[in-house]
């Protein structure tokens, strides 16, 4: 079997790539972080010296990178994947937005390369355990080859041939996921200020109609213990909400709730810190209400 390339071995990429290695597939990897590289070589991958080196060896190249402009640079910039001698298919697993997916598709097609967007949902644990949800779009003729690789990561949904269809689906998902955190922070802050016990509130909500992904996962794991380390950076969540609001505006759709959540995430970056987790939306909401609960060390 020809090699699979994997570029971007961060919180999500490391988990997904390790699953390919564990399945015995030949994988060649690249990341700008030497620690990330060393961990994946220990998991069984071969080290590529650059993005271009990976694309000179692998027919299918997957990328999981933090920001859309980095994805563009790695794929279409100087010495990027598009210049590779072996690559025929590129799959962007990052949340890059539909407009970028369109640009990537056009740029890669000019080099005879088939492009897929396949953003993922399910967090660090989902990546590690093969329990992600993947929302993919790209040319139908190459889909079976792409699906055969993506099925190692979880449940795969094919959204059609239109470049960016998977990205649009992902932005809608993240609008709902981030909004769940923001509104849960409001409700919890109100209850705490009125004297209710936060752990008891979460227990009640999770047996009632208020249950959502924040009450079920985020509060028990990262807010009630006051660790604020769920594993998704507020900077990346803010990027998602920015892409979502911009894309909706381009479609002529107003997202007043989405705008509020986007701006709340900007406040997390300004008031809690550039490295904050997205669950720190609760800290900002509590502070606004004059609550002085524990903050992480
Ligand atoms: P991360 O910051 O943990 O990892 C990104 C990796 O890319 C890092 O290892 C970094 O060294 C590497 N990198 C950066 N620039 C590079 C370059 N030019 N060349 C090679 N490697 C480079 O980010 P993450 O949390 O793994 O997120 C990756 C993507 O997945 C993002 O688009 C994010 O929005 C999306 N996502 C994240 C989560 C999550 O829970 N963390 C969930 C769903 C989707």
Coordinates of C-alpha atoms and ligand atoms in Angstrom, one line a residue:
X1 CA 0.0 0.0 0.0
X2 CA 1.2 3.5 -0.8
X3 CA 2.1 5.8 2.1
X4 CA -0.3 8.1 3.9
X5 CA 1.0 11.6 4.7
X6 CA -0.1 13.4 7.9
X7 CA 0.8 17.1 8.6
X8 CA -0.1 18.7 11.9
X9 CA 0.3 16.4 14.9
X10 CA -1.4 18.6 17.6
X11 CA -4.2 17.8 20.0
X12 CA -6.4 16.4 17.2
X13 CA -3.8 15.3 14.6
X14 CA -1.8 13.2 17.0
X15 CA -4.7 11.1 18.1
X16 CA -5.9 10.5 14.5
X17 CA -2.4 9.8 13.1
X18 CA -1.6 7.4 16.0
X19 CA -4.7 5.4 15.0
X20 CA -3.3 5.0 11.4
X21 CA 0.0 3.8 12.9
X22 CA -1.8 1.4 15.3
X23 CA -3.7 -0.1 12.3
X24 CA -0.3 -0.9 10.7
X25 CA -0.6 1.6 7.9
X26 CA 2.5 3.2 6.4
X27 CA 2.5 6.8 7.5
X28 CA 4.9 9.7 6.8
X29 CA 4.5 12.8 9.0
X30 CA 5.5 16.4 9.4
X31 CA 5.0 19.0 12.2
X32 CA 7.0 22.2 13.0
X33 CA 7.2 20.9 16.6
X34 CA 10.0 18.4 17.2
X35 CA 8.2 17.1 20.3
X36 CA 5.1 16.3 18.2
X37 CA 7.3 14.6 15.6
X38 CA 9.2 12.5 18.2
X39 CA 5.9 11.3 19.8
X40 CA 4.6 10.1 16.4
X41 CA 7.8 8.4 15.3
X42 CA 7.6 6.6 18.6
X43 CA 4.1 5.5 17.6
X44 CA 5.4 4.0 14.4
X45 CA 5.4 6.8 11.8
X46 CA 8.2 7.8 9.5
X47 CA 9.5 11.3 9.9
X48 CA 9.3 13.6 6.8
X49 CA 11.6 16.6 6.7
X50 CA 9.0 19.0 5.4
X51 CA 5.5 19.3 4.0
X52 CA 7.0 18.9 0.5
X53 CA 8.9 15.8 1.6
X54 CA 5.6 14.2 2.8
X55 CA 3.9 15.1 -0.5
X56 CA 6.9 13.6 -2.5
X57 CA 6.2 10.2 -0.7
X58 CA 2.5 9.9 -0.1
X59 CA -0.4 9.6 -2.6
X60 CA -2.9 10.9 0.0
X61 CA -2.0 13.7 2.4
X62 CA -4.1 14.6 5.4
X63 CA -3.6 17.9 7.3
X64 CA -4.8 19.0 10.8
X65 CA -3.6 22.5 11.3
X66 CA -4.8 25.4 13.6
X67 CA -5.7 28.3 11.3
X68 CA -6.9 28.6 7.7
X69 CA -4.0 30.7 6.6
X70 CA -1.6 28.0 7.9
X71 CA -3.5 25.4 5.9
X72 CA -3.2 27.5 2.8
X73 CA 0.5 28.1 3.3
X74 CA 1.3 24.4 3.9
X75 CA -0.7 23.3 0.9
X76 CA -0.3 26.0 -1.7
X77 CA 2.7 28.1 -0.4
X78 CA 6.3 27.8 -1.5
X79 CA 7.6 24.2 -1.1
X80 CA 4.0 23.2 -0.2
X81 CA 2.2 20.0 -0.6
X82 CA 0.9 21.0 -4.1
X83 CA 4.5 20.8 -5.4
X84 CA 4.8 17.2 -4.3
X85 CA 5.7 14.5 -6.8
X86 CA 3.5 11.7 -5.3
X87 CA 0.4 13.4 -3.9
X88 CA -2.9 12.9 -5.8
X89 CA -5.4 13.6 -3.0
X90 CA -5.4 16.1 -0.1
X91 CA -7.8 16.0 2.8
X92 CA -8.1 19.0 5.2
X93 CA -9.3 17.8 8.6
X94 CA -9.0 21.3 10.1
X95 CA -11.9 23.7 10.6
X96 CA -10.9 26.1 7.8
X97 CA -14.3 27.4 6.6
X98 CA -16.1 26.9 3.3
X99 CA -14.5 29.9 1.5
X100 CA -11.0 28.6 2.2
X101 CA -12.1 25.1 1.1
X102 CA -13.1 26.6 -2.2
X103 CA -9.8 28.3 -2.6
X104 CA -7.9 25.2 -1.7
X105 CA -9.9 23.1 -4.1
X106 CA -9.2 25.5 -7.0
X107 CA -5.5 25.8 -6.2
X108 CA -5.0 22.1 -5.8
X109 CA -7.0 21.3 -9.0
X110 CA -4.6 23.5 -10.9
X111 CA -1.9 21.1 -9.8
X112 CA -3.9 18.0 -10.8
X113 CA -4.7 17.2 -7.1
X114 CA -8.1 16.2 -5.8
X115 CA -9.2 18.2 -2.7
X116 CA -11.4 17.2 0.2
X117 CA -12.5 19.1 3.3
X118 CA -13.3 16.8 6.2
X119 CA -13.5 18.7 9.4
X120 CA -14.0 16.7 12.6
X121 CA -16.0 16.9 15.8
X122 CA -15.5 15.0 19.0
X123 CA -12.5 16.6 20.7
X124 CA -9.2 15.1 21.8
X125 CA -10.8 12.0 23.4
X126 CA -12.8 11.3 20.2
X127 CA -9.6 11.6 18.1
X128 CA -7.7 9.2 20.4
X129 CA -10.5 6.7 20.6
X130 CA -11.7 6.7 16.9
X131 CA -15.0 8.3 18.0
X132 CA -15.0 11.5 15.9
X133 CA -17.7 12.6 13.6
X134 CA -16.3 13.6 10.2
X135 CA -18.1 15.9 7.7
X136 CA -16.5 15.5 4.3
X137 CA -17.0 16.9 0.8
X138 CA -15.0 16.5 -2.5
X139 CA -15.0 14.6 -5.8
X140 CA -17.1 11.5 -5.7
X141 CA -14.7 9.5 -7.9
X142 CA -12.0 9.6 -5.2
X143 CA -14.4 9.3 -2.2
X144 CA -13.9 5.5 -1.7
X145 CA -10.2 5.9 -1.3
X146 CA -10.6 8.8 1.2
X147 CA -13.4 7.1 3.1
X148 CA -11.2 4.0 3.6
X149 CA -8.7 6.2 5.5
X150 CA -11.2 8.4 7.4
X151 CA -13.2 5.5 8.8
X152 CA -10.2 4.9 11.2
X153 CA -11.2 8.1 12.9
X154 CA -14.9 7.6 13.6
X155 CA -18.3 8.0 11.9
X156 CA -17.9 9.5 8.4
X157 CA -20.6 11.6 6.6
X158 CA -20.2 12.4 2.9
X159 CA -21.9 15.8 2.3
X160 CA -21.5 15.8 -1.5
X161 CA -19.1 17.1 -4.1
X162 CA -19.3 20.9 -3.5
X163 CA -16.1 22.1 -2.0
X164 CA -16.8 23.4 1.5
X165 CA -20.0 21.6 2.2
X166 CA -18.3 19.7 5.0
X167 CA -16.9 22.9 6.4
X168 CA -20.4 24.5 6.4
X169 CA -21.8 21.6 8.3
X170 CA -18.9 21.8 10.8
X171 CA -19.5 25.6 11.4
X172 CA -23.2 24.9 12.1
X173 CA -22.2 22.2 14.6
X174 CA -19.7 24.5 16.4
X175 CA -22.2 27.3 16.5
X176 CA -24.4 25.0 18.5
X177 CA -21.6 23.6 20.6
X178 CA -20.1 27.0 21.6
X179 CA -23.5 28.5 22.2
X180 CA -24.3 25.6 24.6
X181 CA -21.3 26.6 26.7
X182 CA -22.2 30.3 26.7
X183 CA -25.8 29.7 27.7
X184 CA -24.9 27.1 30.3
X185 CA -22.4 29.6 31.8
X186 CA -25.3 32.1 32.1
X187 CA -27.7 29.7 33.7
X188 CA -25.1 28.3 36.1
X189 CA -24.0 31.8 37.1
X190 CA -27.6 32.8 37.9
X191 CA -28.1 29.7 40.0
X192 CA -24.8 30.0 41.9
X193 CA -25.5 33.7 42.7
X194 CA -28.9 32.6 44.1
X195 CA -27.2 30.1 46.3
X196 CA -27.6 26.8 44.4
X197 CA -24.9 24.2 44.5
X198 CA -23.3 23.9 41.1
X199 CA -22.7 20.2 41.1
X200 CA -26.4 19.6 42.1
X201 CA -27.5 22.0 39.3
X202 CA -25.6 20.0 36.7
X203 CA -27.0 16.7 38.1
X204 CA -30.6 18.2 37.7
X205 CA -29.9 19.7 34.2
X206 CA -28.6 16.3 33.0
X207 CA -31.9 14.7 34.0
X208 CA -34.0 17.5 32.6
X209 CA -34.7 19.3 29.3
X210 CA -31.8 21.7 29.8
X211 CA -29.3 18.9 29.1
X212 CA -26.8 19.8 26.3
X213 CA -23.1 19.0 25.4
X214 CA -21.9 21.6 27.9
X215 CA -23.9 20.2 30.9
X216 CA -23.1 16.6 29.9
X217 CA -19.3 16.9 29.1
X218 CA -17.8 20.4 29.7
X219 CA -19.0 21.2 33.2
X220 CA -18.3 17.8 34.7
X221 CA -14.8 17.5 33.2
X222 CA -13.5 21.1 33.1
X223 CA -15.7 23.7 34.9
X224 CA -17.0 22.0 38.1
X225 CA -13.4 20.9 38.9
X226 CA -12.3 24.5 38.0
X227 CA -9.5 23.2 35.7
X228 CA -10.7 24.8 32.5
X229 CA -8.7 22.3 30.4
X230 CA -11.3 20.6 28.3
X231 CA -8.8 20.6 25.3
X232 CA -10.1 23.1 22.8
X233 CA -8.4 26.5 22.7
X234 CA -10.6 29.6 23.0
X235 CA -8.5 31.0 20.1
X236 CA -9.6 28.1 17.8
X237 CA -13.2 28.4 19.0
X238 CA -13.1 32.1 18.3
X239 CA -11.8 31.4 14.8
X240 CA -14.7 29.0 14.3
X241 CA -17.3 31.5 15.4
X242 CA -15.7 34.2 13.2
X243 CA -15.8 32.0 10.2
X244 CA -19.4 31.0 11.0
X245 CA -20.7 34.6 11.4
X246 CA -18.8 35.7 8.2
X247 CA -20.1 32.8 6.2
X248 CA -23.6 33.4 7.4
X249 CA -23.4 37.1 6.5
X250 CA -22.2 36.2 3.0
X251 CA -25.3 34.0 2.7
X252 CA -27.6 36.9 3.9
X253 CA -28.3 35.2 7.3
X254 CA -28.1 37.1 10.6
X255 CA -26.7 35.2 13.6
X256 CA -27.3 37.4 16.6
X257 CA -26.6 34.6 19.1
X258 CA -23.5 33.6 17.1
X259 CA -22.2 37.2 17.2
X260 CA -22.7 37.3 20.9
X261 CA -20.8 34.0 21.4
X262 CA -18.0 35.1 19.0
X263 CA -17.6 38.3 21.1
X264 CA -17.7 36.4 24.4
X265 CA -14.8 34.3 23.1
X266 CA -12.8 37.4 22.2
X267 CA -13.3 38.6 25.8
X268 CA -12.0 35.2 27.0
X269 CA -8.8 35.8 25.0
X270 CA -8.5 39.4 26.3
X271 CA -9.5 38.8 29.9
X272 CA -8.4 35.3 30.7
X273 CA -5.5 34.8 28.3
X274 CA -4.4 33.9 24.8
X275 CA -3.9 30.3 25.8
X276 CA -7.3 29.9 27.6
X277 CA -9.6 26.9 26.9
X278 CA -13.0 27.6 25.5
X279 CA -14.7 26.5 28.8
X280 CA -13.3 29.8 30.2
X281 CA -16.4 31.4 28.8
X282 CA -17.8 30.5 32.3
X283 CA -15.1 32.6 34.0
X284 CA -16.0 35.7 32.1
X285 CA -19.7 35.3 32.8
X286 CA -19.1 34.6 36.5
X287 CA -16.8 37.7 36.8
X288 CA -19.5 39.9 35.1
X289 CA -21.9 38.8 37.8
X290 CA -19.4 39.6 40.6
X291 CA -18.8 36.0 41.5
X292 CA -15.3 35.3 42.8
X293 CA -15.1 31.5 42.3
X294 CA -11.8 29.7 42.0
X295 CA -9.8 30.4 38.9
X296 CA -7.2 27.9 37.5
X297 CA -3.6 28.4 38.9
Ligands
LIG1 P1 -3.2 22.3 17.8 O1 -2.7 23.7 17.9 O2 -3.2 21.4 19.1 O3 -2.3 21.5 16.7 C1 -1.9 22.1 15.5 C2 -0.5 21.4 15.1 O4 -0.1 22.0 13.9 C3 0.6 21.7 16.2 O5 1.3 20.4 16.5 C4 1.5 22.6 15.4 O6 2.9 22.5 15.8 C5 1.3 22.2 14.0 N1 1.7 23.2 13.0 C6 1.4 24.6 13.1 N2 1.9 25.2 12.0 C7 2.4 24.2 11.2 C8 3.1 24.2 9.9 N3 3.2 25.3 9.2 N4 3.5 23.0 9.4 C9 3.4 21.9 10.1 N5 2.8 21.8 11.3 C10 2.3 23.0 11.8 O7 -4.6 22.3 17.2 P2 -5.8 21.2 17.3 O8 -6.6 21.5 18.6 O9 -5.2 19.9 17.1 O10 -6.7 21.7 16.1 C11 -6.4 21.4 14.7 C12 -7.6 21.7 13.9 O11 -8.7 20.9 14.3 C13 -8.1 23.1 14.0 O12 -8.6 23.6 12.8 C14 -9.3 23.0 15.0 O13 -10.2 24.1 14.9 C15 -9.8 21.7 14.7 N6 -10.5 21.0 15.8 C16 -10.0 21.0 17.0 C17 -10.7 20.3 18.1 C18 -10.2 20.2 19.5 O14 -11.0 19.8 20.4 N7 -9.0 20.5 19.8 C19 -11.9 19.6 17.8 C20 -12.4 19.7 16.5 C21 -11.7 20.4 15.5

